[in-house]
Coordinates of C-alpha atoms in Angstrom, one line a residue:
M20 CA 52.8 -30.7 11.6
R21 CA 52.7 -28.7 14.7
G22 CA 53.4 -26.0 13.0
A23 CA 51.3 -26.4 10.7
V24 CA 48.3 -26.3 13.5
V25 CA 49.4 -23.3 14.9
A26 CA 49.4 -21.6 11.2
L27 CA 45.6 -22.7 11.8
S28 CA 44.8 -21.3 14.8
I29 CA 46.2 -18.3 13.4
I30 CA 44.1 -17.6 9.8
V31 CA 40.3 -19.1 12.3
A32 CA 41.7 -16.5 15.0
V33 CA 42.4 -13.7 12.4
A34 CA 39.2 -14.7 9.8
G35 CA 36.8 -14.6 13.6
C36 CA 37.6 -11.2 14.1
K37 CA 35.7 -7.5 12.7
P38 CA 37.2 -4.3 12.9
T39 CA 37.1 -2.1 15.8
V40 CA 34.6 0.4 14.8
D41 CA 35.4 3.9 16.1
E42 CA 31.8 4.8 18.0
S43 CA 32.8 8.8 16.9
D44 CA 32.4 8.6 12.9
R45 CA 29.1 7.0 14.4
P46 CA 26.4 10.6 15.0
E47 CA 25.5 10.5 18.3
T48 CA 22.4 9.8 17.7
A49 CA 23.1 6.5 16.9
R50 CA 25.1 5.0 19.3
A51 CA 22.0 3.2 21.8
F52 CA 21.2 1.7 18.6
P53 CA 23.2 -2.0 17.4
L54 CA 25.4 -1.5 14.2
P55 CA 24.7 -4.2 10.9
D56 CA 25.9 -7.9 11.3
R57 CA 27.3 -6.7 7.4
P58 CA 28.6 -4.3 5.0
V59 CA 27.0 -1.3 3.8
S60 CA 26.7 0.1 0.2
D61 CA 28.4 3.4 -1.0
L62 CA 25.7 6.1 -1.5
G63 CA 24.5 7.5 -4.5
S64 CA 26.2 4.5 -6.5
N65 CA 22.9 3.0 -7.7
E66 CA 22.7 3.3 -11.8
F67 CA 19.1 2.9 -12.8
S68 CA 18.0 2.7 -16.3
T69 CA 16.1 5.7 -17.5
E70 CA 12.2 6.7 -16.7
T71 CA 10.9 5.9 -20.1
A72 CA 12.7 2.6 -19.7
R73 CA 11.6 1.7 -16.4
D74 CA 8.5 3.0 -17.2
A75 CA 7.9 0.2 -20.3
A76 CA 9.1 -2.0 -17.7
G77 CA 5.8 -1.0 -15.5
E78 CA 8.1 -1.3 -12.8
A79 CA 6.2 2.0 -10.9
E80 CA 3.2 0.8 -11.8
T81 CA 3.6 -2.5 -10.7
V82 CA 4.8 -1.0 -7.5
M83 CA 1.4 1.1 -6.7
D84 CA -1.0 -1.7 -7.5
L85 CA 1.0 -4.3 -5.2
A86 CA 1.1 -1.0 -2.7
E87 CA -2.6 -0.4 -3.1
I88 CA -1.5 2.9 -3.5
E89 CA -5.3 4.8 -4.7
L90 CA -7.2 8.2 -4.4
G91 CA -6.3 10.1 -0.6
T92 CA -3.4 7.6 -0.1
T93 CA -0.3 9.8 2.4
V94 CA 2.7 8.8 0.9
A95 CA 6.3 9.3 1.7
D96 CA 8.8 8.4 -0.7
I97 CA 12.2 7.8 1.2
G98 CA 15.7 8.6 -0.2
A99 CA 13.6 9.7 -3.7
G100 CA 16.3 10.9 -5.3
E101 CA 15.4 12.8 -8.6
G102 CA 12.0 12.0 -7.8
Y103 CA 10.6 8.8 -9.9
Y104 CA 8.8 7.7 -7.9
T105 CA 7.2 11.3 -6.3
V106 CA 5.9 12.6 -9.7
R107 CA 4.1 9.4 -10.4
L108 CA 3.2 8.7 -6.8
A109 CA 1.6 12.6 -6.9
K110 CA -0.7 11.5 -9.8
R111 CA -1.6 8.1 -8.2
V112 CA -3.1 10.0 -4.6
G113 CA -4.6 12.7 -6.7
A114 CA -5.7 16.1 -4.8
E115 CA -7.0 14.7 -2.5
G116 CA -3.4 12.5 -1.1
R117 CA -0.4 13.7 -0.3
V118 CA 3.4 12.5 -1.3
L119 CA 6.7 13.5 0.9
A120 CA 9.4 13.4 -1.1
Q121 CA 12.8 12.6 1.5
D122 CA 16.7 12.3 1.0
I123 CA 19.9 13.1 2.6
D124 CA 21.0 14.6 -0.3
E125 CA 20.3 18.7 -0.2
D126 CA 21.3 18.5 -4.0
A127 CA 19.1 16.0 -5.3
L128 CA 16.4 17.3 -3.1
E129 CA 16.8 21.1 -5.1
R130 CA 16.4 19.4 -8.4
L131 CA 13.7 17.5 -7.2
G132 CA 11.7 20.5 -6.1
N133 CA 12.3 22.1 -9.0
R134 CA 10.7 19.4 -10.8
V135 CA 7.3 19.5 -8.3
E136 CA 7.5 23.2 -9.5
K137 CA 7.9 22.7 -12.6
E138 CA 5.1 19.7 -13.0
R139 CA 3.0 21.8 -10.6
F140 CA 3.1 18.4 -7.9
D141 CA 0.9 20.7 -5.1
N142 CA 0.0 17.6 -3.4
V143 CA 3.6 16.5 -3.2
S144 CA 6.3 18.6 -0.4
I145 CA 10.4 17.8 0.0
K146 CA 12.0 16.9 3.4
L147 CA 15.9 16.8 4.3
G148 CA 16.1 13.6 6.4
A149 CA 19.4 12.5 8.6
P150 CA 21.4 9.7 7.6
D151 CA 20.2 7.7 10.8
D152 CA 16.6 8.7 10.4
P153 CA 13.8 9.6 8.4
R154 CA 12.8 13.2 10.2
L155 CA 8.6 11.5 9.1
P156 CA 5.7 12.7 11.4
E157 CA 3.6 10.4 13.4
K158 CA 0.9 8.7 12.9
S159 CA 1.2 10.4 9.5
F160 CA 1.7 7.8 6.5
D161 CA -1.0 4.6 4.9
R162 CA 2.8 3.3 3.3
I163 CA 6.3 4.4 2.8
F164 CA 8.6 3.6 0.4
L165 CA 12.1 2.8 0.6
V166 CA 12.7 1.8 -3.3
H167 CA 16.7 0.5 -3.9
M168 CA 17.7 2.2 -1.0
Y169 CA 17.6 0.1 2.1
H170 CA 21.0 -1.3 1.7
E171 CA 22.7 2.5 2.0
V172 CA 21.5 3.4 5.3
Q173 CA 23.9 3.1 6.9
E174 CA 22.3 3.1 10.6
P175 CA 19.4 0.9 9.3
Y176 CA 18.4 -0.1 13.2
A177 CA 17.9 3.5 14.1
F178 CA 16.6 4.1 11.3
L179 CA 13.8 1.5 11.5
H180 CA 13.2 2.4 15.5
R181 CA 12.3 6.1 14.5
L182 CA 10.3 4.8 11.2
W183 CA 7.8 2.7 13.2
P184 CA 6.0 5.6 14.6
A185 CA 4.9 7.4 11.2
L186 CA 2.9 5.3 10.5
K187 CA -1.4 5.4 10.5
E188 CA -3.0 2.7 12.2
G189 CA -2.4 -0.1 9.3
G190 CA -0.1 1.5 7.6
Q191 CA 2.7 -0.2 5.9
V192 CA 6.2 -0.1 4.9
I193 CA 7.5 -1.0 0.9
V194 CA 10.8 -2.2 0.5
V195 CA 12.4 -3.0 -3.0
D196 CA 15.6 -4.4 -3.9
V197 CA 18.0 -7.3 -4.7
D198 CA 19.0 -10.1 -4.1
R199 CA 22.2 -9.3 -3.7
P200 CA 25.5 -8.4 -1.2
T201 CA 24.8 -6.1 0.5
D202 CA 28.0 -3.7 -0.4
Q203 CA 26.8 -4.7 -4.0
H204 CA 23.3 -2.5 -3.5
G205 CA 21.3 -4.9 -2.7
I206 CA 20.4 -7.5 0.7
D207 CA 19.5 -10.6 0.4
P208 CA 15.6 -11.0 1.8
L209 CA 16.0 -13.5 4.4
L210 CA 18.5 -10.0 6.7
L211 CA 16.0 -7.6 5.0
S212 CA 13.1 -9.5 7.1
C213 CA 15.6 -10.5 9.9
E214 CA 16.8 -6.5 10.4
F215 CA 12.3 -5.5 10.0
E216 CA 11.6 -7.8 13.0
R217 CA 13.8 -7.7 15.2
V218 CA 13.6 -3.3 15.4
G219 CA 9.3 -4.0 15.5
F220 CA 7.7 -5.2 11.9
E221 CA 6.5 -8.0 10.3
L222 CA 6.3 -8.6 7.0
V223 CA 3.1 -9.4 4.9
T224 CA 3.9 -9.9 1.6
F225 CA 6.9 -10.7 0.0
K226 CA 6.9 -10.7 -4.1
D227 CA 9.8 -11.9 -6.7
R228 CA 8.6 -9.6 -9.6
P229 CA 10.0 -9.7 -13.1
E230 CA 9.1 -5.9 -14.1
L231 CA 11.2 -5.5 -10.5
A232 CA 14.5 -7.2 -12.0
G233 CA 14.3 -7.6 -7.8
Y234 CA 11.5 -8.0 -5.2
Y235 CA 9.2 -6.4 -3.3
A236 CA 8.6 -6.2 0.4
Q237 CA 5.7 -5.3 2.8
F238 CA 6.1 -4.7 5.9
K239 CA 3.0 -3.8 9.1
A240 CA 4.3 -2.6 12.7
A241 CA 3.8 -4.7 15.2
A242 CA 2.2 -4.2 18.1
T243 CA 5.0 -2.6 19.9
R244 CA 8.9 -1.6 19.4
P245 CA 11.4 -2.9 21.7
E246 CA 13.9 0.0 23.3
P247 CA 17.0 0.7 21.8
Q248 CA 19.3 -1.3 24.1
D249 CA 16.8 -4.8 23.7
I250 CA 17.5 -4.4 19.7
K251 CA 20.3 -7.6 18.6
P252 CA 21.6 -7.3 15.3
C253 CA 21.1 -10.1 12.5
R254 CA 23.6 -12.3 11.5
G255 CA 25.1 -11.5 8.2
P256 CA 25.0 -13.6 5.4
E257 CA 28.2 -15.4 5.6
L258 CA 26.8 -16.3 9.6
G259 CA 24.0 -17.4 8.3
A260 CA 21.1 -14.0 7.1
A261 CA 17.9 -16.1 8.6
D262 CA 19.3 -16.2 12.5
G263 CA 15.7 -14.5 14.0
A264 CA 14.1 -14.3 11.0
S265 CA 10.7 -15.7 10.2
N266 CA 10.2 -17.7 6.9
V267 CA 9.9 -15.5 3.5
A268 CA 6.4 -16.3 2.2
K269 CA 6.3 -16.5 -1.9

């Protein structure tokens, strides 16, 4: 019996341990920020249906309508990839609007650049980002899109902290994702809300939408954002993802 208790104690102790993170593996620019208390999805593993199928489901139109994208809107498409949203946003905002397509994949940006040039979208510009910094100009965007990519961000607290100043007054961040574990290309909505709130955002809208095969969330910048050393990471879903997060309104 005593041996069983000792064995159980060892199991509990091991289960409660977290692997030590080698800070040298992190970008130096991110080390002032906490690591996420959860897994992160591998880059480039998402599998989406064709653009035709996505349009048939009404995906982009639904998201742009919910986000109130109209003529003259300025938008950043973060993790733009092959440009599914970039080109549709460019058409929606028109000549008076602007779309900045950003990604950390140089090859994807090159392909997107060729597409933009071929289809003659003069209102689109392209920018290379960093894993911990979207590198957006301050007070420049009415909407910032993070579509099926946030779960791949290796340094979410640094990334969101540096995203915050890029919004214009009244600007908002649009997230489209799937409610599943973060190492399976999705994120629990409560965990998403918690991480945004810890960095200085407030949830405005949350909707489950079948057209998206996932959910739509919209955040605004709070009055202030915390300093990096004051950010407390949210607990992962297995430990209670909602710790410190507001309720998600559907």
